[in-house]
Amino acid sequence: MSSGKEDKAKGTADKATGKAKEAAGKAAGDNKTEAKGKAQQAKGEVQKGKGDVKESHKK
């Protein structure tokens, strides 16, 4: 089981990667890549939230 800090770090990384994919898709006019980027950002947000919950339960 991963720690809250690991989940938060993975979430932040997914959000950043998703943002880059979205921008690349938008610049290239590739709707599929843009959508994948948005989805990855959402996944990252959920992962980060999961880490926040784990961290708050540790206290």
Short mmCIF file of N, CA and C in Angstrom, two decimals:
data_model
loop_
_atom_site.label_atom_id
_atom_site.label_comp_id
_atom_site.label_asym_id
_atom_site.label_seq_id
_atom_site.Cartn_x
_atom_site.Cartn_y
_atom_site.Cartn_z
N MET A 1 0.85 -1.19 0.00
CA MET A 1 0.00 0.00 0.00
C MET A 1 0.89 1.24 0.00
N SER A 2 0.58 2.17 -0.87
CA SER A 2 1.39 3.37 -0.97
C SER A 2 1.02 4.38 0.11
N SER A 3 1.99 5.22 0.44
CA SER A 3 1.74 6.22 1.46
C SER A 3 1.02 7.43 0.86
N GLY A 4 0.55 8.27 1.72
CA GLY A 4 -0.14 9.48 1.27
C GLY A 4 0.77 10.38 0.45
N LYS A 5 2.03 10.46 0.88
CA LYS A 5 2.99 11.31 0.15
C LYS A 5 3.25 10.75 -1.25
N GLU A 6 3.34 9.42 -1.36
CA GLU A 6 3.56 8.80 -2.67
C GLU A 6 2.37 9.06 -3.59
N ASP A 7 1.16 8.91 -3.05
CA ASP A 7 -0.04 9.16 -3.84
C ASP A 7 -0.10 10.61 -4.30
N LYS A 8 0.23 11.51 -3.41
CA LYS A 8 0.21 12.93 -3.76
C LYS A 8 1.24 13.23 -4.85
N ALA A 9 2.42 12.63 -4.75
CA ALA A 9 3.46 12.85 -5.76
C ALA A 9 3.05 12.28 -7.11
N LYS A 10 2.48 11.07 -7.11
CA LYS A 10 2.01 10.46 -8.36
C LYS A 10 0.89 11.32 -8.97
N GLY A 11 0.01 11.81 -8.14
CA GLY A 11 -1.09 12.64 -8.62
C GLY A 11 -0.58 13.93 -9.25
N THR A 12 0.38 14.55 -8.61
CA THR A 12 0.96 15.78 -9.13
C THR A 12 1.65 15.52 -10.46
N ALA A 13 2.37 14.41 -10.56
CA ALA A 13 3.05 14.05 -11.81
C ALA A 13 2.04 13.79 -12.92
N ASP A 14 0.96 13.07 -12.61
CA ASP A 14 -0.08 12.80 -13.61
C ASP A 14 -0.72 14.10 -14.09
N LYS A 15 -0.97 15.00 -13.17
CA LYS A 15 -1.58 16.27 -13.54
C LYS A 15 -0.67 17.05 -14.49
N ALA A 16 0.63 17.08 -14.19
CA ALA A 16 1.58 17.81 -15.03
C ALA A 16 1.70 17.17 -16.41
N THR A 17 1.79 15.85 -16.45
CA THR A 17 1.88 15.14 -17.72
C THR A 17 0.61 15.34 -18.54
N GLY A 18 -0.52 15.28 -17.87
CA GLY A 18 -1.80 15.49 -18.55
C GLY A 18 -1.92 16.89 -19.13
N LYS A 19 -1.43 17.85 -18.38
CA LYS A 19 -1.47 19.24 -18.85
C LYS A 19 -0.64 19.40 -20.12
N ALA A 20 0.54 18.75 -20.14
CA ALA A 20 1.41 18.81 -21.31
C ALA A 20 0.76 18.12 -22.51
N LYS A 21 0.14 16.96 -22.26
CA LYS A 21 -0.55 16.25 -23.35
C LYS A 21 -1.70 17.08 -23.90
N GLU A 22 -2.44 17.70 -23.01
CA GLU A 22 -3.56 18.52 -23.44
C GLU A 22 -3.06 19.67 -24.33
N ALA A 23 -2.00 20.34 -23.89
CA ALA A 23 -1.45 21.46 -24.65
C ALA A 23 -0.92 20.99 -26.01
N ALA A 24 -0.24 19.85 -26.02
CA ALA A 24 0.30 19.32 -27.28
C ALA A 24 -0.84 18.96 -28.23
N GLY A 25 -1.87 18.35 -27.70
CA GLY A 25 -3.01 17.99 -28.53
C GLY A 25 -3.72 19.21 -29.08
N LYS A 26 -3.85 20.21 -28.23
CA LYS A 26 -4.51 21.45 -28.65
C LYS A 26 -3.69 22.13 -29.75
N ALA A 27 -2.36 22.19 -29.57
CA ALA A 27 -1.49 22.84 -30.55
C ALA A 27 -1.50 22.10 -31.89
N ALA A 28 -1.59 20.77 -31.83
CA ALA A 28 -1.55 19.96 -33.05
C ALA A 28 -2.94 19.75 -33.65
N GLY A 29 -3.95 20.21 -32.96
CA GLY A 29 -5.32 20.00 -33.43
C GLY A 29 -5.76 18.55 -33.30
N ASP A 30 -5.13 17.85 -32.35
CA ASP A 30 -5.43 16.43 -32.12
C ASP A 30 -6.37 16.30 -30.92
N ASN A 31 -7.65 16.18 -31.21
CA ASN A 31 -8.66 16.13 -30.14
C ASN A 31 -8.47 14.92 -29.23
N LYS A 32 -8.02 13.81 -29.79
CA LYS A 32 -7.84 12.58 -29.00
C LYS A 32 -6.75 12.78 -27.93
N THR A 33 -5.62 13.34 -28.34
CA THR A 33 -4.53 13.58 -27.39
C THR A 33 -4.94 14.61 -26.34
N GLU A 34 -5.66 15.63 -26.80
CA GLU A 34 -6.14 16.65 -25.87
C GLU A 34 -7.07 16.03 -24.83
N ALA A 35 -7.95 15.15 -25.25
CA ALA A 35 -8.88 14.48 -24.33
C ALA A 35 -8.13 13.56 -23.38
N LYS A 36 -7.12 12.85 -23.89
CA LYS A 36 -6.32 11.98 -23.03
C LYS A 36 -5.61 12.80 -21.95
N GLY A 37 -5.13 13.97 -22.33
CA GLY A 37 -4.48 14.86 -21.36
C GLY A 37 -5.43 15.31 -20.27
N LYS A 38 -6.63 15.67 -20.66
CA LYS A 38 -7.63 16.09 -19.67
C LYS A 38 -7.99 14.93 -18.74
N ALA A 39 -8.10 13.73 -19.31
CA ALA A 39 -8.41 12.55 -18.49
C ALA A 39 -7.29 12.26 -17.50
N GLN A 40 -6.05 12.41 -17.96
CA GLN A 40 -4.92 12.14 -17.08
C GLN A 40 -4.85 13.18 -15.96
N GLN A 41 -5.22 14.40 -16.26
CA GLN A 41 -5.27 15.43 -15.22
C GLN A 41 -6.31 15.07 -14.16
N ALA A 42 -7.44 14.59 -14.60
CA ALA A 42 -8.50 14.19 -13.66
C ALA A 42 -8.03 13.02 -12.80
N LYS A 43 -7.36 12.06 -13.43
CA LYS A 43 -6.82 10.92 -12.69
C LYS A 43 -5.83 11.41 -11.63
N GLY A 44 -4.99 12.36 -12.01
CA GLY A 44 -4.01 12.91 -11.07
C GLY A 44 -4.67 13.62 -9.91
N GLU A 45 -5.75 14.31 -10.19
CA GLU A 45 -6.48 15.02 -9.14
C GLU A 45 -7.06 14.02 -8.13
N VAL A 46 -7.60 12.91 -8.63
CA VAL A 46 -8.15 11.87 -7.75
C VAL A 46 -7.04 11.25 -6.93
N GLN A 47 -5.92 10.94 -7.56
CA GLN A 47 -4.79 10.32 -6.87
C GLN A 47 -4.26 11.25 -5.77
N LYS A 48 -4.18 12.53 -6.09
CA LYS A 48 -3.71 13.52 -5.11
C LYS A 48 -4.69 13.60 -3.93
N GLY A 49 -5.98 13.58 -4.23
CA GLY A 49 -6.99 13.61 -3.18
C GLY A 49 -6.90 12.39 -2.28
N LYS A 50 -6.64 11.24 -2.89
CA LYS A 50 -6.45 10.00 -2.12
C LYS A 50 -5.28 10.16 -1.15
N GLY A 51 -4.20 10.76 -1.63
CA GLY A 51 -3.04 11.00 -0.78
C GLY A 51 -3.36 11.96 0.35
N ASP A 52 -4.14 12.99 0.05
CA ASP A 52 -4.55 13.95 1.08
C ASP A 52 -5.34 13.26 2.19
N VAL A 53 -6.24 12.36 1.79
CA VAL A 53 -7.05 11.64 2.77
C VAL A 53 -6.16 10.76 3.64
N LYS A 54 -5.23 10.05 3.01
CA LYS A 54 -4.32 9.19 3.79
C LYS A 54 -3.50 10.02 4.77
N GLU A 55 -3.04 11.17 4.32
CA GLU A 55 -2.24 12.04 5.19
C GLU A 55 -3.07 12.55 6.36
N SER A 56 -4.32 12.91 6.11
CA SER A 56 -5.15 13.46 7.18
C SER A 56 -5.52 12.39 8.21
N HIS A 57 -5.58 11.14 7.81
CA HIS A 57 -5.91 10.06 8.73
C HIS A 57 -4.72 9.64 9.58
N LYS A 58 -3.53 10.02 9.17
CA LYS A 58 -2.32 9.69 9.93
C LYS A 58 -2.22 10.52 11.20
N LYS A 59 -2.80 11.71 11.15
CA LYS A 59 -2.64 12.65 12.27
C LYS A 59 -3.47 12.26 13.46
#
